[in-house]
PDB file of C-alpha atoms in Angstrom:
ATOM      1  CA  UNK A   1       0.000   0.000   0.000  1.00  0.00           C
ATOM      2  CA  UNK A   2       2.983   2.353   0.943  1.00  0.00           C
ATOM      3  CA  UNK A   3       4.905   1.238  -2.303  1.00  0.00           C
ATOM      4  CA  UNK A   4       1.884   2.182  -4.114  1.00  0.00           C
ATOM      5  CA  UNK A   5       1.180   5.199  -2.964  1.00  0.00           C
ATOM      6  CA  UNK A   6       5.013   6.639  -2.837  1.00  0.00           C
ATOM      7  CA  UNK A   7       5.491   5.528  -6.468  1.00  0.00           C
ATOM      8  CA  UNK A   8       2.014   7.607  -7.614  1.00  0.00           C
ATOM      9  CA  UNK A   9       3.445  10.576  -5.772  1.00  0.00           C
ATOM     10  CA  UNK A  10       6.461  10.922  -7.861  1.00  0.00           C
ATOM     11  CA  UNK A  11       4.983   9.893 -10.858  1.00  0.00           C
ATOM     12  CA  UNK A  12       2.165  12.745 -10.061  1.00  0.00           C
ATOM     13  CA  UNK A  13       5.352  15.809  -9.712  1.00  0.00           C
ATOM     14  CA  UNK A  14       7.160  13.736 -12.828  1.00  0.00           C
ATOM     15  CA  UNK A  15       3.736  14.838 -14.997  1.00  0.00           C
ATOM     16  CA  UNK A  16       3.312  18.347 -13.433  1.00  0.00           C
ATOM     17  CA  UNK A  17       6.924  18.727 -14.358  1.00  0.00           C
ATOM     18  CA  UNK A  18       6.581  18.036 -17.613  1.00  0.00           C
ATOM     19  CA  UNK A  19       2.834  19.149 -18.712  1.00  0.00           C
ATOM     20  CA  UNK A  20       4.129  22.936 -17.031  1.00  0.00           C
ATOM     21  CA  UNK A  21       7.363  21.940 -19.717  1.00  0.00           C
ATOM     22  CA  UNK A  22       5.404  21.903 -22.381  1.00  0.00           C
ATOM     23  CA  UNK A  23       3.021  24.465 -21.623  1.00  0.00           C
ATOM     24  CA  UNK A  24       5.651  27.205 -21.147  1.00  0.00           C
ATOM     25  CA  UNK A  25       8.064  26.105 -24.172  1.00  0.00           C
ATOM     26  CA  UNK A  26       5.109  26.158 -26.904  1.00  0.00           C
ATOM     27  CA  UNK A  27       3.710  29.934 -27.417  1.00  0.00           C
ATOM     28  CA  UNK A  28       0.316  30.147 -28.422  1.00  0.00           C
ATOM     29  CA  UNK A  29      -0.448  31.936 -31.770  1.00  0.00           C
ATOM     30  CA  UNK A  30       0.309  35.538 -32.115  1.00  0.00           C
ATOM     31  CA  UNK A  31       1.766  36.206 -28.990  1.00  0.00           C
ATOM     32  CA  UNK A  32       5.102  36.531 -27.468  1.00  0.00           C
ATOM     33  CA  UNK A  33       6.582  35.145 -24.274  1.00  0.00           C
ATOM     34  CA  UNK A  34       5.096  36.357 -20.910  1.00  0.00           C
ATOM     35  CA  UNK A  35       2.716  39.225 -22.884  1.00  0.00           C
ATOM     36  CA  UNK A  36      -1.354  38.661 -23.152  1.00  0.00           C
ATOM     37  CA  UNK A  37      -2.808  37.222 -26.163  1.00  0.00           C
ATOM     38  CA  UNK A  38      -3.773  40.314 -29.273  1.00  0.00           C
ATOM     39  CA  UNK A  39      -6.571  38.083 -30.123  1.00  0.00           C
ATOM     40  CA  UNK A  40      -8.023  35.904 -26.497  1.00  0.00           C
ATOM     41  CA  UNK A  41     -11.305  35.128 -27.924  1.00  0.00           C
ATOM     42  CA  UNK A  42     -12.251  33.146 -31.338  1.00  0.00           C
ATOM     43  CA  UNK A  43     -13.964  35.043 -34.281  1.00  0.00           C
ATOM     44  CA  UNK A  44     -17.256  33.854 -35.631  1.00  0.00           C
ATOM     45  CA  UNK A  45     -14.873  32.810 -38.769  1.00  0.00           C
ATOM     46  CA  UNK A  46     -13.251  30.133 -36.772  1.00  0.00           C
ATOM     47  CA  UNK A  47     -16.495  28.308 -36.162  1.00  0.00           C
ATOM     48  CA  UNK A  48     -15.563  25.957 -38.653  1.00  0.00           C
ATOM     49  CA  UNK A  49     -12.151  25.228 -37.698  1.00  0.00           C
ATOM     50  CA  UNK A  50     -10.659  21.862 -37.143  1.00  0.00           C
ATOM     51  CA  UNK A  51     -10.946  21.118 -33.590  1.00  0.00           C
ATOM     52  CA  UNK A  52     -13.599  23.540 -32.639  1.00  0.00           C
ATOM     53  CA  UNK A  53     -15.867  22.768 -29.659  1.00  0.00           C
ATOM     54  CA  UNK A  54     -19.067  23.934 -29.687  1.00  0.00           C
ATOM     55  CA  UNK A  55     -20.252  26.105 -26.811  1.00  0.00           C
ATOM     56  CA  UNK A  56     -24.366  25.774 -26.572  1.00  0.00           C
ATOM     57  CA  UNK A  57     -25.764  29.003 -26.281  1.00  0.00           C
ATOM     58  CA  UNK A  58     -27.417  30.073 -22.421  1.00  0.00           C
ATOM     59  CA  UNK A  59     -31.346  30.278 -22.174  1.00  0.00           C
ATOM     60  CA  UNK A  60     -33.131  32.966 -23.564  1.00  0.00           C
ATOM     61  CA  UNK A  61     -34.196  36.014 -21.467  1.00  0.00           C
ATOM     62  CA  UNK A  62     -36.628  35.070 -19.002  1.00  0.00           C
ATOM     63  CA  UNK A  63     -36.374  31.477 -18.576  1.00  0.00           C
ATOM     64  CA  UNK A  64     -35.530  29.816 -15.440  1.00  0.00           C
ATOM     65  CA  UNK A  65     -31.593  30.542 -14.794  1.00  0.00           C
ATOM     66  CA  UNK A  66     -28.614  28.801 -13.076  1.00  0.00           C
ATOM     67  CA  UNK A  67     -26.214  29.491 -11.007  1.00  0.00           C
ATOM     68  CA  UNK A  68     -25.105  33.329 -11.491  1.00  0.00           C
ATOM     69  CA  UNK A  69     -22.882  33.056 -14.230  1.00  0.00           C
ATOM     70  CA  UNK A  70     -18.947  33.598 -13.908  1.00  0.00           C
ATOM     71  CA  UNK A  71     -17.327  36.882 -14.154  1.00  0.00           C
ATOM     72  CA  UNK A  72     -14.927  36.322 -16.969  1.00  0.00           C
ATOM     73  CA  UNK A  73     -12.061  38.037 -18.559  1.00  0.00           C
ATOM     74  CA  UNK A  74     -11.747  37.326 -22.365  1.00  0.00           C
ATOM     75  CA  UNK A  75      -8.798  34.538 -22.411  1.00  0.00           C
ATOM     76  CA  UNK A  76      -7.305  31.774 -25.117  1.00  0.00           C
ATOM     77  CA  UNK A  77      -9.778  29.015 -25.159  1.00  0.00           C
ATOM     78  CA  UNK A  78     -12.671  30.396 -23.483  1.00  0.00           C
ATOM     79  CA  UNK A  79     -15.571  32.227 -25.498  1.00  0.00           C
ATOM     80  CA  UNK A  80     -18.471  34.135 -24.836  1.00  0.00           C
ATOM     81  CA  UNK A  81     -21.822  32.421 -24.375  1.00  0.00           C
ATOM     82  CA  UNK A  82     -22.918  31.122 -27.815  1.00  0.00           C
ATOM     83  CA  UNK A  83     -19.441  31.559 -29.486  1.00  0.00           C
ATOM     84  CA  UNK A  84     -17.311  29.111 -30.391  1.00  0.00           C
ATOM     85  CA  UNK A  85     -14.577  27.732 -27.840  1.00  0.00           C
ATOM     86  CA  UNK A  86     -11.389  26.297 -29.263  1.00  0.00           C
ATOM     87  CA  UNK A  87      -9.167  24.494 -26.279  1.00  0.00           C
ATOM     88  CA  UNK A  88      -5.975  23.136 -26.895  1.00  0.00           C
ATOM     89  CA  UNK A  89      -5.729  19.258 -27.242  1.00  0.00           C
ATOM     90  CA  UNK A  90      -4.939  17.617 -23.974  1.00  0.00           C
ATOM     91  CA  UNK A  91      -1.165  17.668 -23.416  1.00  0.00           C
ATOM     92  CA  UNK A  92       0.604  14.082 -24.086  1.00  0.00           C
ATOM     93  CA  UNK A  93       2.992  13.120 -21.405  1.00  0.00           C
ATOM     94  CA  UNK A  94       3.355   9.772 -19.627  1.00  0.00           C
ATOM     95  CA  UNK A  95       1.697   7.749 -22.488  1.00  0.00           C
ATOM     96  CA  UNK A  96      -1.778   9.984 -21.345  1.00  0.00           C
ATOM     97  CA  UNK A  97      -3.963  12.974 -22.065  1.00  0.00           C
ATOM     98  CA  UNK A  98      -3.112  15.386 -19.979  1.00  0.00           C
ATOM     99  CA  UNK A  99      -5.970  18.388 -19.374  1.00  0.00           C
ATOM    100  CA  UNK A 100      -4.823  20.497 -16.799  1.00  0.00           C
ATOM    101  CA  UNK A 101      -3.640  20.639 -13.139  1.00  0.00           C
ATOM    102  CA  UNK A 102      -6.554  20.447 -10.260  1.00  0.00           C
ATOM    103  CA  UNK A 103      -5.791  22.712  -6.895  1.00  0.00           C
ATOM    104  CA  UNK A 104      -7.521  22.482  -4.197  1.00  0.00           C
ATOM    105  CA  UNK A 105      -6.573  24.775  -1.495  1.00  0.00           C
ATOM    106  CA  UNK A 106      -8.641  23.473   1.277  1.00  0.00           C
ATOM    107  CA  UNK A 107      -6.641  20.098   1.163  1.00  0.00           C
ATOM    108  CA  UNK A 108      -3.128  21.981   0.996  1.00  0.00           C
ATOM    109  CA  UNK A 109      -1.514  25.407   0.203  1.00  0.00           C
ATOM    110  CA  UNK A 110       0.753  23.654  -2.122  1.00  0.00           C
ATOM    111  CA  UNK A 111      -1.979  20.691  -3.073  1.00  0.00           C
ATOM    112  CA  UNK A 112      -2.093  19.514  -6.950  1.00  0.00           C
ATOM    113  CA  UNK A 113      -2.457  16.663  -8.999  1.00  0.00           C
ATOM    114  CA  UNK A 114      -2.584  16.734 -12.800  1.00  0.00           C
ATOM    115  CA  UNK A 115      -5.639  15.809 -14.355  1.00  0.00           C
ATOM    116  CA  UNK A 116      -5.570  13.103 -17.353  1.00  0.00           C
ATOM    117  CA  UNK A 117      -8.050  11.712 -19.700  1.00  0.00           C
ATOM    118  CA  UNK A 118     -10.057   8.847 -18.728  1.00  0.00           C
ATOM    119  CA  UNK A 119     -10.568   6.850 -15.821  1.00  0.00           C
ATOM    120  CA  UNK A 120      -8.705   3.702 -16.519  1.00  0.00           C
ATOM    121  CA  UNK A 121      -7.731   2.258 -13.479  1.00  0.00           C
ATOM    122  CA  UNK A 122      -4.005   1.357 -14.784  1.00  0.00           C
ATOM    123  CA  UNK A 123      -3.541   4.170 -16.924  1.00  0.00           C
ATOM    124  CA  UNK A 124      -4.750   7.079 -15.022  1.00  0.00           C
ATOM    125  CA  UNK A 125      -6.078   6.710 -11.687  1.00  0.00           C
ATOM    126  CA  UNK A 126      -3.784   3.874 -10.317  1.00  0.00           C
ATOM    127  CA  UNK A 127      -0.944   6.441 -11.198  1.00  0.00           C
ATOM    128  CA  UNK A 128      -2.045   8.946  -8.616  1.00  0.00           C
ATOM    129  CA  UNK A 129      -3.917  10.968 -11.467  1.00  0.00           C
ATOM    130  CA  UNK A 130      -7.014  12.656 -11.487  1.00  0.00           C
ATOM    131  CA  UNK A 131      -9.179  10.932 -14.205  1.00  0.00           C
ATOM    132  CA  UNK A 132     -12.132  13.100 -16.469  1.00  0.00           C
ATOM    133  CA  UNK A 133     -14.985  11.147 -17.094  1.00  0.00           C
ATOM    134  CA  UNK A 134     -16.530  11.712 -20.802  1.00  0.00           C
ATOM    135  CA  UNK A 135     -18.144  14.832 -20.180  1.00  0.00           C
ATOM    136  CA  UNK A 136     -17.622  18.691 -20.726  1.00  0.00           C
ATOM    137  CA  UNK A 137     -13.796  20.201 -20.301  1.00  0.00           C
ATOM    138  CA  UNK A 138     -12.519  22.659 -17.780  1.00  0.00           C
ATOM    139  CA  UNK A 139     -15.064  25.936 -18.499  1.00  0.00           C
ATOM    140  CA  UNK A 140     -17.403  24.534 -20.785  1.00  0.00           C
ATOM    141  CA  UNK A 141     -21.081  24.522 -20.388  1.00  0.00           C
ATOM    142  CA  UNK A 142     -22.298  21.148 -18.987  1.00  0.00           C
ATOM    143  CA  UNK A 143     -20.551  19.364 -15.884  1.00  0.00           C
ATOM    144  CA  UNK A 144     -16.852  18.949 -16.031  1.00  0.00           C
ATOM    145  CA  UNK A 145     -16.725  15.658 -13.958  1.00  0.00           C
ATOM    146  CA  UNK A 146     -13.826  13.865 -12.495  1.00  0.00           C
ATOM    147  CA  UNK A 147     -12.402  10.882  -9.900  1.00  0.00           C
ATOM    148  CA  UNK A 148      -9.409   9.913  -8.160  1.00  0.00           C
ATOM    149  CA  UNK A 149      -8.889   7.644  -5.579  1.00  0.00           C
ATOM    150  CA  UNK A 150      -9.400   7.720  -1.809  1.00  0.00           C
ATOM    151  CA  UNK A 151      -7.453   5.567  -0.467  1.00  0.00           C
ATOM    152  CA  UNK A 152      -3.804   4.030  -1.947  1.00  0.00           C
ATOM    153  CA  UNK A 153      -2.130   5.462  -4.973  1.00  0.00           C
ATOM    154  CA  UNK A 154      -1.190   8.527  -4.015  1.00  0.00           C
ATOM    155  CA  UNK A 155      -5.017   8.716  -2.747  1.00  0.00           C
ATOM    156  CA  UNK A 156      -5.587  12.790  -4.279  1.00  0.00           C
ATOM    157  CA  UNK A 157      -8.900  12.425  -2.973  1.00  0.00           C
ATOM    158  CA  UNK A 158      -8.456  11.337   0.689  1.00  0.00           C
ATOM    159  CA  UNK A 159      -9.712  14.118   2.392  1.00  0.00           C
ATOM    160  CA  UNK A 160     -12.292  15.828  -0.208  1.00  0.00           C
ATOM    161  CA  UNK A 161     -14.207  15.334   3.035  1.00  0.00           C
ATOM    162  CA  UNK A 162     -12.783  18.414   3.985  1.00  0.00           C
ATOM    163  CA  UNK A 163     -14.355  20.636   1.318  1.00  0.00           C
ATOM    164  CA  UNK A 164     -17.045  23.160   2.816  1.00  0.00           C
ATOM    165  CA  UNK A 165     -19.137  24.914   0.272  1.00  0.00           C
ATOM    166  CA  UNK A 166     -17.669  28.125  -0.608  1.00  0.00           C
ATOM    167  CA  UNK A 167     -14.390  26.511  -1.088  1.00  0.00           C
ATOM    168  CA  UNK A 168     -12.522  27.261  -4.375  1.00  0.00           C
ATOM    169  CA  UNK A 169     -11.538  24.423  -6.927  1.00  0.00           C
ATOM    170  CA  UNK A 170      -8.975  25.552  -9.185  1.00  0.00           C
ATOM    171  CA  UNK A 171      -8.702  24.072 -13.177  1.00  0.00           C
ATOM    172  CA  UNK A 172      -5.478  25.238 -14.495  1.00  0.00           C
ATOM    173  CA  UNK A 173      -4.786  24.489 -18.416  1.00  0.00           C
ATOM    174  CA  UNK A 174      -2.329  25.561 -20.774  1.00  0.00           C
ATOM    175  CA  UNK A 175      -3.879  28.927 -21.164  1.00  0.00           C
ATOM    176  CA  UNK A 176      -6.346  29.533 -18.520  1.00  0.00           C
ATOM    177  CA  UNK A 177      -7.228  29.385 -14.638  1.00  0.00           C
ATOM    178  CA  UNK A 178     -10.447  28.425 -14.059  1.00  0.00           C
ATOM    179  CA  UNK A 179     -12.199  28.569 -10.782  1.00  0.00           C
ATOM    180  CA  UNK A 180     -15.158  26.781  -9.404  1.00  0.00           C
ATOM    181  CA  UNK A 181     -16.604  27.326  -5.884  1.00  0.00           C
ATOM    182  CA  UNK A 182     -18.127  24.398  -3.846  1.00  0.00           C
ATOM    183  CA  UNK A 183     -21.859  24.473  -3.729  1.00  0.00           C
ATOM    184  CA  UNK A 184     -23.257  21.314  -2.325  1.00  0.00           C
ATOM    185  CA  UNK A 185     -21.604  17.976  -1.020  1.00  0.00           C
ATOM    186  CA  UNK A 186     -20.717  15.971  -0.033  1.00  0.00           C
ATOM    187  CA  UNK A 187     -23.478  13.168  -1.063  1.00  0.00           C
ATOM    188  CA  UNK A 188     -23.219   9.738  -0.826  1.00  0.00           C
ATOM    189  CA  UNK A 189     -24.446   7.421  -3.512  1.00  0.00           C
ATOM    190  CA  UNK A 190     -24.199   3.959  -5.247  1.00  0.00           C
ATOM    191  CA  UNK A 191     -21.359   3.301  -7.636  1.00  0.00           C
ATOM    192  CA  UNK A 192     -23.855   2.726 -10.026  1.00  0.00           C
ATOM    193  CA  UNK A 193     -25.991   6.130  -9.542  1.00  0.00           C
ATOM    194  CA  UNK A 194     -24.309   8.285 -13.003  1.00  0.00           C
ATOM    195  CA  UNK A 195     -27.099  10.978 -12.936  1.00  0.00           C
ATOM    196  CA  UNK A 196     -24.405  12.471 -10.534  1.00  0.00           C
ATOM    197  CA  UNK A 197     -21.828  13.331 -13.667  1.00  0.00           C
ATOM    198  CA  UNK A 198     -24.672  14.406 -15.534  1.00  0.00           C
ATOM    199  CA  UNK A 199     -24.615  17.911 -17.638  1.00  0.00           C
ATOM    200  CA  UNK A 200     -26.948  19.115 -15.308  1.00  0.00           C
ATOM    201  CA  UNK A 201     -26.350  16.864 -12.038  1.00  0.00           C
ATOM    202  CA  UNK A 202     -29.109  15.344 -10.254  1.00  0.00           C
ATOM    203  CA  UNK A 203     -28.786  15.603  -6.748  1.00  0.00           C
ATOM    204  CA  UNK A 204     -26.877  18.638  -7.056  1.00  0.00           C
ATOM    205  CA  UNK A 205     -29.572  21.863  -6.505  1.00  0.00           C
ATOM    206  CA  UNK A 206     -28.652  22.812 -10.350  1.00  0.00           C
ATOM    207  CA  UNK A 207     -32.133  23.203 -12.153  1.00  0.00           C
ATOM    208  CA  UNK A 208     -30.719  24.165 -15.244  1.00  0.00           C
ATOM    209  CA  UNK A 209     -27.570  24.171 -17.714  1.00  0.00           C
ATOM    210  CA  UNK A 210     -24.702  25.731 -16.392  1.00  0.00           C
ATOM    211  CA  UNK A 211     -20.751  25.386 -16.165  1.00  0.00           C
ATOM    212  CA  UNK A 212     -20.464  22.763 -13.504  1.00  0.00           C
ATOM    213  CA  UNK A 213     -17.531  20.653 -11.711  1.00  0.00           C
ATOM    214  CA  UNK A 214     -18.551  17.180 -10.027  1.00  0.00           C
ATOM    215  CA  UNK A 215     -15.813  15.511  -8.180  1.00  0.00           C
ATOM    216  CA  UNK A 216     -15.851  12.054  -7.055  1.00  0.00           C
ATOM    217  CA  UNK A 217     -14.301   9.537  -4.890  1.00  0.00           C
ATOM    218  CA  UNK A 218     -15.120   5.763  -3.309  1.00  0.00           C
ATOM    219  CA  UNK A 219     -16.074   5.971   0.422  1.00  0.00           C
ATOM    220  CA  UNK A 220     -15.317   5.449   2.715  1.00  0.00           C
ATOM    221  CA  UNK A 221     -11.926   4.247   1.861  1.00  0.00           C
ATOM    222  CA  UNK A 222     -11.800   1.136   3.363  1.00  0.00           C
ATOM    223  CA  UNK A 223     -14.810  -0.295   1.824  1.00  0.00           C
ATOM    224  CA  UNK A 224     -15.486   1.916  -1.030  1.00  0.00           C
ATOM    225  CA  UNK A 225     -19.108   0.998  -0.900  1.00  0.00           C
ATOM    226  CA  UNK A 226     -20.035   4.173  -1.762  1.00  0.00           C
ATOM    227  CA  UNK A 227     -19.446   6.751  -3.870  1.00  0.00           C
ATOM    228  CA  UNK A 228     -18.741  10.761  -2.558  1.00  0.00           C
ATOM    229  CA  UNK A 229     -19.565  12.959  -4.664  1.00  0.00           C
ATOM    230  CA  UNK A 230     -19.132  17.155  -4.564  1.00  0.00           C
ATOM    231  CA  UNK A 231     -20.449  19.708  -7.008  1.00  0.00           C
ATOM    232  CA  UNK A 232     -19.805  23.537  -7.795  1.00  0.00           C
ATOM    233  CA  UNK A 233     -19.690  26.323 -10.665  1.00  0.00           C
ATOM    234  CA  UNK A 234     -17.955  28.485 -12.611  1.00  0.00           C
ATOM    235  CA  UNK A 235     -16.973  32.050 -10.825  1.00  0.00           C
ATOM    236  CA  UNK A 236     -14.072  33.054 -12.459  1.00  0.00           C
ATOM    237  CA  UNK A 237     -11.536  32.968 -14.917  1.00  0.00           C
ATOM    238  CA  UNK A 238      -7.734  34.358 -15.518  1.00  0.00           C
ATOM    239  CA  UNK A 239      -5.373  33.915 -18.110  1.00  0.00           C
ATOM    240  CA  UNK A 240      -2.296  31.832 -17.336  1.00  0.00           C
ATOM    241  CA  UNK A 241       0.951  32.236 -18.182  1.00  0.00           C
ATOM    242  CA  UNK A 242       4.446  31.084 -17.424  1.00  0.00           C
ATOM    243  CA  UNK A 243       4.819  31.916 -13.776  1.00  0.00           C
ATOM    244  CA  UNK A 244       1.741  33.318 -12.736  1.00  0.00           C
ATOM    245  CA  UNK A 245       0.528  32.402  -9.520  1.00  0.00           C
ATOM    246  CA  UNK A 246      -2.287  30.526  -8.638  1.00  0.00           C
ATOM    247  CA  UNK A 247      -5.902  32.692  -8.157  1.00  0.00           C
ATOM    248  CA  UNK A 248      -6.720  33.008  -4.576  1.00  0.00           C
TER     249      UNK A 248
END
């Protein structure tokens, strides 16, 4: 078990040290090291562009709402409401998809684990990895969900007990910080129960579409009989670059 969950923890800094590698050494388009973006948003003329993601407009005036929506400055890979959003590819390192890096401050001033594609036991969440279920990416409308283990390789998730709503949940990609604040959780459900990764979660409070992080974990770790599950939204967003430090 102690084997286990040593060799996740240094293969968890090995792919933080090399996804923030590859971040920094690869400018994005039309902009120079350490200076903003000319151009953060995407053009209605890029809607058609290879590897476009399309962001579904919010309801109309006047229909039941969400979650107050975040307050957003314009940054690579994050449009407007009914634009289109264009986010870099995950980042390969370690034979994986790497997305971004999740921080949690609640569980650690200095707590992160790098968040990968999938949750394949052997390939991502055995590692000490935070895995993404098949469901929206970091600031996209619909429910960002993801998993790690509780107990054992590396555990990330051993105390999400912790989390208290209010608490901030921090997505940082190649290009952008996004934060989500803890609304409700934690919940306790069967393995089985996936209306909780849901676009719009059941069990959550959310009534309607929104931009939405579910995080989830077996418990209690001994047993892992159940699953705990946390939710919260989109508040915020900041664009990242080489050295900047984490929002608060």
């Amino acid at each position: 078990m102690w084997w286990s969950s040593d060799r996740a923890h240094q293969e968890q800094e090995q792919a933080i040290s090399q996804i923030e590698r590859k971040w920094d050494q690869v400018p994005d388009s039309g902009t120079s090291s350490g200076k903003p973006p000319v151009n953060a948003t995407e053009s209605p003329s890029d809607q058609n562009s290879p590897g476009a993601t399309q962001v579904p407009s919010e309801p109309p005036p006047g229909t039941t709402q969400g979650p107050e929506p975040p307050r957003t400055t314009p940054v690579p890979g994050f449009s407007a409401p009914g634009q289109m959003s264009r986010q870099r590819p995950g980042t390969r390192v370690q034979g994986g998809e790497a997305l971004g890096i999740l921080h949690i401050p609640r569980l650690g001033a200095r707590w992160r684990v790098p968040i990968f594609e999938g949750i394949s036991r052997a390939r991502v969440l055995n590692r000490g990895f935070v895995g993404h279920y098949p469901s929206a990416r970091p600031g996209e409308v619909g429910n960002f969900a993801i998993a790690a283990h509780s107990i054992t390789h590396g555990a990330p998730f051993a105390n999400l007990n912790r989390l208290r709503p209010g608490d901030r949940i921090h997505v940082e990609t190649s290009t952008t910080w996004f934060t989500y604040e803890t609304v409700s959780g934690p919940y306790l459900t069967s393995p089985r129960n996936v209306s909780v990764v849901a676009p719009i979660p059941r069990h959550s409070g959310f009534k309607a579409p929104g931009r939405y992080i579910t995080l989830t974990t077996c418990w209690p770790p001994i047993t892992s009989a159940k699953r705990m599950i946390f939710w919260g939204h989109l508040v915020d967003t900041h664009p990242r670059f080489p050295n900047t430090p984490r929002p608060q």
